[in-house]
CSV table of C-alpha atoms in Angstrom, one decimal:
chain,number,residue,atom,x,y,z
A,1,TRP,CA,98.2,163.6,146.5
A,2,LYS,CA,95.6,165.8,148.1
A,3,PRO,CA,93.1,163.0,148.6
A,4,ARG,CA,95.8,160.9,150.3
A,5,ILE,CA,96.9,163.7,152.6
A,6,TYR,CA,93.3,164.6,153.6
A,7,HIS,CA,92.5,160.9,154.1
A,8,ARG,CA,95.5,160.5,156.5
A,9,LEU,CA,94.5,163.6,158.4
A,10,GLY,CA,91.0,162.1,158.7
A,11,TRP,CA,92.4,159.0,160.3
A,12,HIS,CA,94.7,161.1,162.5
A,13,TYR,CA,91.6,162.9,164.0
A,14,LEU,CA,89.7,159.7,164.2
A,15,ALA,CA,92.4,158.3,166.4
A,16,GLN,CA,92.1,161.4,168.6
A,17,GLN,CA,88.3,161.0,168.6
A,18,ASN,CA,87.9,164.5,167.2
A,19,TRP,CA,85.0,163.3,165.1
A,20,LEU,CA,84.1,166.7,163.5
A,21,MET,CA,87.6,167.3,162.3
A,22,ALA,CA,87.9,163.8,161.0
A,23,ALA,CA,84.6,164.1,159.0
A,24,ASP,CA,85.8,167.4,157.6
A,25,TYR,CA,89.1,165.9,156.2
A,26,PHE,CA,87.3,162.9,154.9
A,27,SER,CA,84.9,165.2,153.1
A,28,LYS,CA,87.8,167.1,151.5
A,29,SER,CA,89.3,163.7,150.4
A,30,ILE,CA,86.0,162.8,148.8
A,31,GLN,CA,85.8,166.1,147.1
A,32,ASN,CA,89.1,165.4,145.3
A,33,ASN,CA,88.3,161.8,144.7
A,34,PRO,CA,84.5,160.8,145.0
A,35,ASN,CA,85.4,157.2,144.5
A,36,HIS,CA,87.7,157.0,147.6
A,37,VAL,CA,85.8,154.2,149.4
A,38,PHE,CA,87.7,154.3,152.6
A,39,SER,CA,87.2,158.1,152.9
A,40,ARG,CA,83.5,157.7,152.4
A,41,LEU,CA,83.4,155.1,155.1
A,42,GLY,CA,85.6,157.2,157.4
A,43,LYS,CA,83.3,160.2,157.1
A,44,ALA,CA,80.3,158.1,157.8
A,45,HIS,CA,81.9,156.6,160.9
A,46,ALA,CA,82.9,160.0,162.2
A,47,VAL,CA,79.4,161.4,161.6
A,48,LEU,CA,77.9,158.4,163.4
A,49,GLU,CA,80.2,158.9,166.4
A,50,ASP,CA,79.5,162.6,166.6
A,51,ARG,CA,75.8,162.3,165.9
A,52,SER,CA,75.0,166.0,165.6
A,53,GLU,CA,75.0,165.8,161.8
A,54,ILE,CA,73.5,162.3,161.3
A,55,ALA,CA,70.1,163.6,160.0
A,56,ARG,CA,71.9,165.8,157.5
A,57,TYR,CA,74.0,163.0,156.2
A,58,GLU,CA,71.8,159.9,156.7
A,59,THR,CA,70.8,159.6,153.1
A,60,GLU,CA,74.3,160.0,151.9
A,61,ILE,CA,75.6,157.4,154.3
A,62,ASN,CA,72.9,154.9,153.4
A,63,HIS,CA,73.6,155.4,149.7
A,64,SER,CA,77.3,155.0,150.2
A,65,LEU,CA,76.8,151.9,152.2
A,66,GLN,CA,74.4,150.4,149.7
A,67,ALA,CA,76.8,151.1,146.9
A,68,ILE,CA,79.8,149.8,148.7
A,69,LEU,CA,78.3,146.6,150.1
A,70,SER,CA,76.7,145.7,146.8
A,71,LEU,CA,80.1,145.6,145.0
A,72,ASN,CA,81.6,142.3,144.2
A,73,THR,CA,83.6,141.1,147.1
A,74,GLN,CA,86.5,140.6,144.9
A,75,SER,CA,86.7,144.3,144.2
A,76,LEU,CA,86.9,145.2,147.8
A,77,SER,CA,89.8,144.5,150.2
A,78,ILE,CA,88.9,142.6,153.4
A,79,PRO,CA,89.6,145.6,155.7
A,80,THR,CA,87.3,147.7,153.5
A,81,ARG,CA,84.5,145.2,153.7
A,82,ALA,CA,84.9,144.9,157.4
A,83,PHE,CA,84.8,148.7,157.8
A,84,ALA,CA,81.6,148.9,155.7
A,85,HIS,CA,79.9,146.3,157.8
A,86,PHE,CA,80.9,148.1,161.0
A,87,VAL,CA,79.5,151.4,159.7
A,88,ARG,CA,76.3,149.6,158.7
A,89,ALA,CA,76.2,148.3,162.3
A,90,GLN,CA,76.5,151.8,163.6
A,91,MET,CA,73.7,153.1,161.5
A,92,ASP,CA,71.4,150.3,162.2
A,93,LEU,CA,72.0,150.7,166.0
A,94,TRP,CA,71.2,154.4,165.8
A,95,ASN,CA,68.0,153.6,163.9
A,96,GLY,CA,66.9,151.0,166.5
A,97,HIS,CA,67.5,148.0,164.2
A,98,ASP,CA,69.4,146.1,167.0
A,99,GLN,CA,69.4,142.6,165.5
A,100,ARG,CA,70.5,143.8,162.1
A,101,ALA,CA,73.2,145.9,163.8
A,102,ARG,CA,74.4,143.0,165.8
A,103,GLU,CA,74.7,140.9,162.6
A,104,ALA,CA,76.6,143.6,160.7
A,105,PHE,CA,78.9,144.0,163.7
A,106,LEU,CA,79.7,140.3,163.9
A,107,THR,CA,80.5,140.2,160.2
A,108,ALA,CA,82.9,143.2,160.6
A,109,ARG,CA,84.5,141.5,163.6
A,110,GLN,CA,85.0,138.2,161.7
A,111,LEU,CA,86.5,140.0,158.7
A,112,SER,CA,88.8,142.4,160.5
A,113,ASN,CA,92.2,142.3,162.2
A,114,SER,CA,91.1,145.6,163.8
A,115,SER,CA,88.2,144.0,165.6
A,116,SER,CA,89.4,145.4,168.9
A,117,TYR,CA,88.6,148.9,167.7
A,118,TYR,CA,85.2,147.9,166.4
A,119,MET,CA,84.4,146.1,169.7
A,120,HIS,CA,85.4,149.2,171.7
A,121,ARG,CA,83.4,151.7,169.6
A,122,TYR,CA,80.4,149.3,169.4
A,123,GLY,CA,80.5,148.9,173.1
A,124,VAL,CA,80.5,152.7,173.5
A,125,ALA,CA,77.4,152.9,171.2
A,126,LEU,CA,75.6,150.3,173.3
A,127,LEU,CA,76.3,152.3,176.5
A,128,ARG,CA,74.8,155.4,174.8
A,129,ILE,CA,71.5,153.6,174.1
A,130,GLY,CA,71.2,152.1,177.5
A,131,GLN,CA,72.5,148.6,176.9
A,132,PRO,CA,75.3,148.3,179.5
A,133,GLU,CA,75.0,144.5,179.8
A,134,LEU,CA,76.0,144.0,176.2
A,135,ALA,CA,78.7,146.7,176.4
A,136,TYR,CA,80.1,145.1,179.5
A,137,LYS,CA,80.6,141.7,177.7
A,138,LEU,CA,82.6,143.4,174.9
A,139,PHE,CA,84.7,145.5,177.3
A,140,GLU,CA,85.4,142.5,179.6
A,141,GLU,CA,86.5,140.4,176.6
A,142,LEU,CA,88.7,143.3,175.4
A,143,ALA,CA,90.3,143.7,178.9
A,144,GLU,CA,91.0,140.0,179.0
A,145,LYS,CA,92.7,139.9,175.6
A,146,HIS,CA,94.6,143.2,176.1
A,147,PRO,CA,95.4,143.5,179.8
A,148,GLU,CA,98.0,146.1,179.0
A,149,ASN,CA,95.5,148.4,177.4
A,150,PHE,CA,94.0,150.5,180.3
A,151,ALA,CA,91.4,152.1,177.9
A,152,TYR,CA,89.6,148.8,177.8
A,153,LEU,CA,89.6,148.5,181.6
A,154,LYS,CA,88.3,152.1,181.9
A,155,ALA,CA,85.5,151.3,179.4
A,156,LYS,CA,84.7,148.2,181.5
A,157,THR,CA,84.5,150.4,184.6
A,158,GLN,CA,82.1,152.7,182.8
A,159,SER,CA,79.8,149.8,182.0
A,160,GLN,CA,80.0,148.5,185.5
A,161,LEU,CA,78.9,151.9,186.8
A,162,ALA,CA,76.0,152.0,184.4
A,163,LEU,CA,75.0,148.5,185.7
A,164,SER,CA,75.4,149.7,189.3
A,165,ASP,CA,78.1,147.1,189.8
A,166,LEU,CA,80.0,149.3,192.2
A,167,ASN,CA,82.1,146.6,193.8
A,168,GLY,CA,83.0,145.3,190.3
A,169,ALA,CA,83.9,148.9,189.3
A,170,ARG,CA,86.1,149.2,192.5
A,171,VAL,CA,88.0,146.0,191.7
A,172,THR,CA,88.6,147.1,188.1
A,173,LEU,CA,89.8,150.5,189.1
A,174,GLN,CA,92.1,149.1,191.7
A,175,GLU,CA,93.7,146.9,188.9
A,176,ILE,CA,94.4,150.1,187.0
A,177,LEU,CA,95.6,152.3,189.9
A,178,ARG,CA,97.8,149.5,191.3
A,179,THR,CA,99.9,149.7,188.1
A,180,ASN,CA,99.5,153.5,187.5
A,181,PRO,CA,98.5,155.3,190.6
A,182,ARG,CA,98.7,158.7,188.9
A,183,ASP,CA,96.2,157.8,186.1
A,184,GLY,CA,94.0,160.8,186.0
A,185,GLU,CA,91.1,159.2,184.1
A,186,ALA,CA,91.0,156.3,186.6
A,187,ARG,CA,90.9,158.6,189.5
A,188,ILE,CA,88.0,160.5,187.8
A,189,LEU,CA,86.2,157.2,187.4
A,190,GLU,CA,86.9,156.5,191.1
A,191,GLY,CA,85.3,159.7,191.9
A,192,GLN,CA,82.2,158.8,189.9
A,193,ARG,CA,82.0,155.4,191.7
A,194,LEU,CA,82.2,157.1,195.1
A,195,ARG,CA,79.4,159.5,194.0
A,196,HIS,CA,77.3,156.4,193.1
A,197,GLU,CA,77.8,155.3,196.7
A,198,HIS,CA,77.0,158.8,198.0
A,199,GLN,CA,80.4,159.1,199.5
A,200,TYR,CA,80.7,162.7,198.3
A,201,GLU,CA,83.7,163.8,200.5
A,202,ALA,CA,85.7,160.8,199.4
A,203,ALA,CA,84.7,161.5,195.8
A,204,ILE,CA,85.9,165.2,196.1
A,205,ALA,CA,89.2,163.9,197.6
A,206,SER,CA,89.7,161.6,194.6
A,207,TYR,CA,89.0,164.5,192.2
A,208,SER,CA,91.2,166.9,194.2
A,209,SER,CA,94.1,164.5,193.8
A,210,ILE,CA,94.3,165.6,190.1
A,211,PHE,CA,96.4,168.7,189.3
A,212,PRO,CA,97.0,170.8,186.2
A,213,GLU,CA,100.3,169.0,185.6
A,214,ASP,CA,98.4,165.8,185.2
A,215,GLY,CA,96.9,167.2,182.0
A,216,ILE,CA,94.5,170.1,181.5
A,217,THR,CA,91.7,167.7,180.3
A,218,ASP,CA,91.9,165.4,183.3
A,219,PHE,CA,92.1,168.5,185.6
A,220,ALA,CA,89.1,170.1,184.0
A,221,LEU,CA,87.1,166.9,184.3
A,222,ALA,CA,88.1,166.7,188.0
A,223,GLN,CA,86.7,170.1,188.6
A,224,LEU,CA,83.5,169.1,186.9
A,225,GLY,CA,83.4,166.1,189.2
A,226,ILE,CA,83.8,168.3,192.3
A,227,GLY,CA,81.0,170.5,191.2
A,228,ALA,CA,78.7,167.5,190.6
A,229,ALA,CA,79.6,166.0,193.9
A,230,LEU,CA,78.9,169.3,195.7
A,231,ARG,CA,75.6,169.6,193.9
A,232,GLU,CA,74.5,166.0,194.5
A,233,SER,CA,75.4,166.3,198.2
A,234,GLY,CA,73.1,169.3,198.6
A,235,LYS,CA,75.8,172.0,198.7
A,236,ARG,CA,74.4,173.7,195.7
A,237,TYR,CA,75.7,177.2,196.4
A,238,GLU,CA,79.3,175.8,196.9
A,239,ALA,CA,78.9,173.9,193.6
A,240,SER,CA,77.9,177.0,191.6
A,241,GLN,CA,80.8,179.0,193.1
A,242,HIS,CA,83.3,176.2,192.5
A,243,LEU,CA,82.2,175.9,188.8
A,244,GLU,CA,82.2,179.7,188.2
A,245,ASN,CA,85.8,179.8,189.6
A,246,SER,CA,86.9,176.8,187.5
A,247,ILE,CA,85.4,178.1,184.3
A,248,ALA,CA,87.1,181.5,184.9
A,249,ALA,CA,90.5,179.9,185.5
A,250,MET,CA,90.4,177.4,182.6
A,251,PRO,CA,93.0,178.1,179.8
A,252,THR,CA,91.6,179.3,176.5
A,253,ASP,CA,92.8,176.2,174.6
A,254,ILE,CA,90.6,173.9,176.7
A,255,GLU,CA,88.7,171.4,174.4
A,256,SER,CA,85.3,172.8,173.5
A,257,ASN,CA,83.5,169.6,174.7
A,258,ILE,CA,85.1,169.8,178.1
A,259,GLU,CA,84.2,173.5,178.5
A,260,ALA,CA,80.7,172.6,177.5
A,261,GLN,CA,80.3,170.1,180.2
A,262,LEU,CA,81.6,172.6,182.8
A,263,TRP,CA,79.0,175.2,181.7
A,264,CYS,CA,76.2,172.6,181.7
A,265,GLU,CA,77.1,171.4,185.2
A,266,LEU,CA,77.1,175.0,186.3
A,267,GLY,CA,73.6,175.3,184.8
A,268,LEU,CA,72.5,172.4,186.8
A,269,ALA,CA,73.8,174.0,190.0
A,270,TYR,CA,72.0,177.2,189.1
A,271,ALA,CA,68.7,175.3,188.5
A,272,LEU,CA,69.0,173.7,191.9
A,273,ASN,CA,69.5,177.2,193.4
A,274,ARG,CA,66.2,178.1,191.6
A,275,ASN,CA,68.1,180.7,189.5
A,276,ARG,CA,66.4,179.8,186.2
A,277,GLU,CA,67.7,182.7,184.3
A,278,LYS,CA,71.3,181.9,185.1
A,279,ALA,CA,70.7,178.3,184.4
A,280,VAL,CA,69.4,179.0,181.0
A,281,GLN,CA,72.3,181.3,180.3
A,282,ALA,CA,74.8,178.5,181.4
A,283,PHE,CA,73.1,175.9,179.3
A,284,ARG,CA,73.2,178.2,176.2
A,285,ALA,CA,76.9,178.9,176.8
A,286,GLY,CA,77.5,175.1,177.0
A,287,ILE,CA,75.7,174.5,173.7
A,288,GLU,CA,77.6,177.4,172.1
A,289,GLN,CA,80.9,175.7,173.0
A,290,HIS,CA,80.0,172.3,171.8
A,291,GLN,CA,76.8,171.9,169.7
A,292,SER,CA,76.8,168.1,169.8
A,293,TYR,CA,76.7,167.8,173.7
A,294,ALA,CA,73.3,166.3,173.7
A,295,ASP,CA,72.5,166.4,177.4
A,296,CYS,CA,72.9,170.2,177.5
A,297,HIS,CA,70.1,170.6,175.0
A,298,TYR,CA,67.9,168.5,177.2
A,299,TYR,CA,68.8,170.6,180.3
A,300,LEU,CA,68.0,173.7,178.4
A,301,CYS,CA,64.7,172.3,177.3
A,302,LYS,CA,63.8,171.5,181.0
A,303,ALA,CA,65.0,174.8,182.2
A,304,LEU,CA,62.9,176.7,179.7
A,305,ARG,CA,59.9,174.4,180.3
A,306,THR,CA,57.6,175.6,177.5
A,307,GLY,CA,57.7,177.4,174.3
A,308,PRO,CA,59.3,177.0,170.8
A,309,GLU,CA,62.9,177.2,172.1
A,310,ALA,CA,62.3,174.5,174.8
A,311,ARG,CA,60.7,172.2,172.2
A,312,GLU,CA,63.6,172.8,169.8
A,313,ALA,CA,66.2,172.0,172.4
A,314,CYS,CA,64.5,168.7,173.2
A,315,ARG,CA,64.1,168.0,169.5
A,316,TYR,CA,67.8,168.6,169.0
A,317,TYR,CA,68.6,166.2,171.9
A,318,LEU,CA,66.5,163.5,170.2
A,319,LYS,CA,68.3,164.2,166.9
A,320,ILE,CA,71.6,163.3,168.6
A,321,GLU,CA,70.4,160.7,171.1
A,322,PRO,CA,67.1,159.2,169.9
A,323,ARG,CA,67.6,156.3,172.4
A,324,GLY,CA,69.4,158.2,175.1
A,325,THR,CA,68.8,158.5,178.8
A,326,PHE,CA,66.4,161.4,178.5
A,327,ALA,CA,64.8,160.4,175.2
A,328,SER,CA,61.4,159.5,176.7
A,329,ASP,CA,61.0,162.8,178.6
A,330,ALA,CA,62.4,164.8,175.7
A,331,THR,CA,59.7,163.2,173.4
A,332,LYS,CA,57.0,164.4,175.9
A,333,HIS,CA,58.3,167.9,175.7
A,334,VAL,CA,58.4,167.9,171.9
A,335,LEU,CA,54.8,166.6,171.8
A,336,GLY,CA,53.7,169.0,174.5
A,337,ARG,CA,52.8,166.2,176.9
A,338,HIS,CA,54.9,167.3,179.9
A,339,ASN,CA,53.5,168.9,183.0
A,340,GLY,CA,55.7,172.1,182.8
A,341,ASN,CA,57.6,171.4,186.0
């Protein structure tokens, strides 16, 4: 019974996008039953979503995929085959084998009744490697097929923002807010859109319309957005003061990845204030809260400028996001080819 319970807990945490907890429970399921194919795939999927432990588990994942996909198709259920091809797509995309990844993704999609989940997560992965055009196509299709699912409209908005399609993002957000004007996540995205347009006061107003009773996660992200808007508008001292107060007032049970983002945004404000020591301390605090928040490792690398810790921070960023926004500059730091500014 233990493998079954652990497996179900793994899926529970997958649904919550708590990738590390999901991977942990799938690992426990595998320890009790090494031949539990779906748990092996579930663990691989969670590791590839979180990314902080990919290097550690890459060989294990590849061996599992090779073993599972080499089995006679008669011995695997169609959902299992679909899941295996999707995990293969994730791994290939992370490794830079885009064409192979696309082929595996399309196979998973053809086999699966759960293709919406695969489309969504694959689109998120495409956004992470700087391919918003392809991500947008997937999210647009999902939004058309499932207009009642606001998660797909929000993902579509994120891809539109990445494409600088600000008018398209405005229209998509209006569609969500017309139905649910109190949707906190949509109002956060509206704040991001306004920041893209340099309408910082309007962005702050959008963020400020979110209150603790709307949910602590949305409220914390709204405070993060206010800090970012203040920093981007040149109000760097107000930004650091706002973020210091926000972090101090946050409840102790706030999700670690959210608290990490607050600390790292505070670090950016300190860096803009030319307070390098405090910036480094804030970035370290963010990383301590959530090790797999890749951007904070890069910010720490930039704040330290030179030395072993700076190189290690950029190296860690590349371990999680080898094709991320800052990958090129992080590589220069690791190789010692930056100018130290």
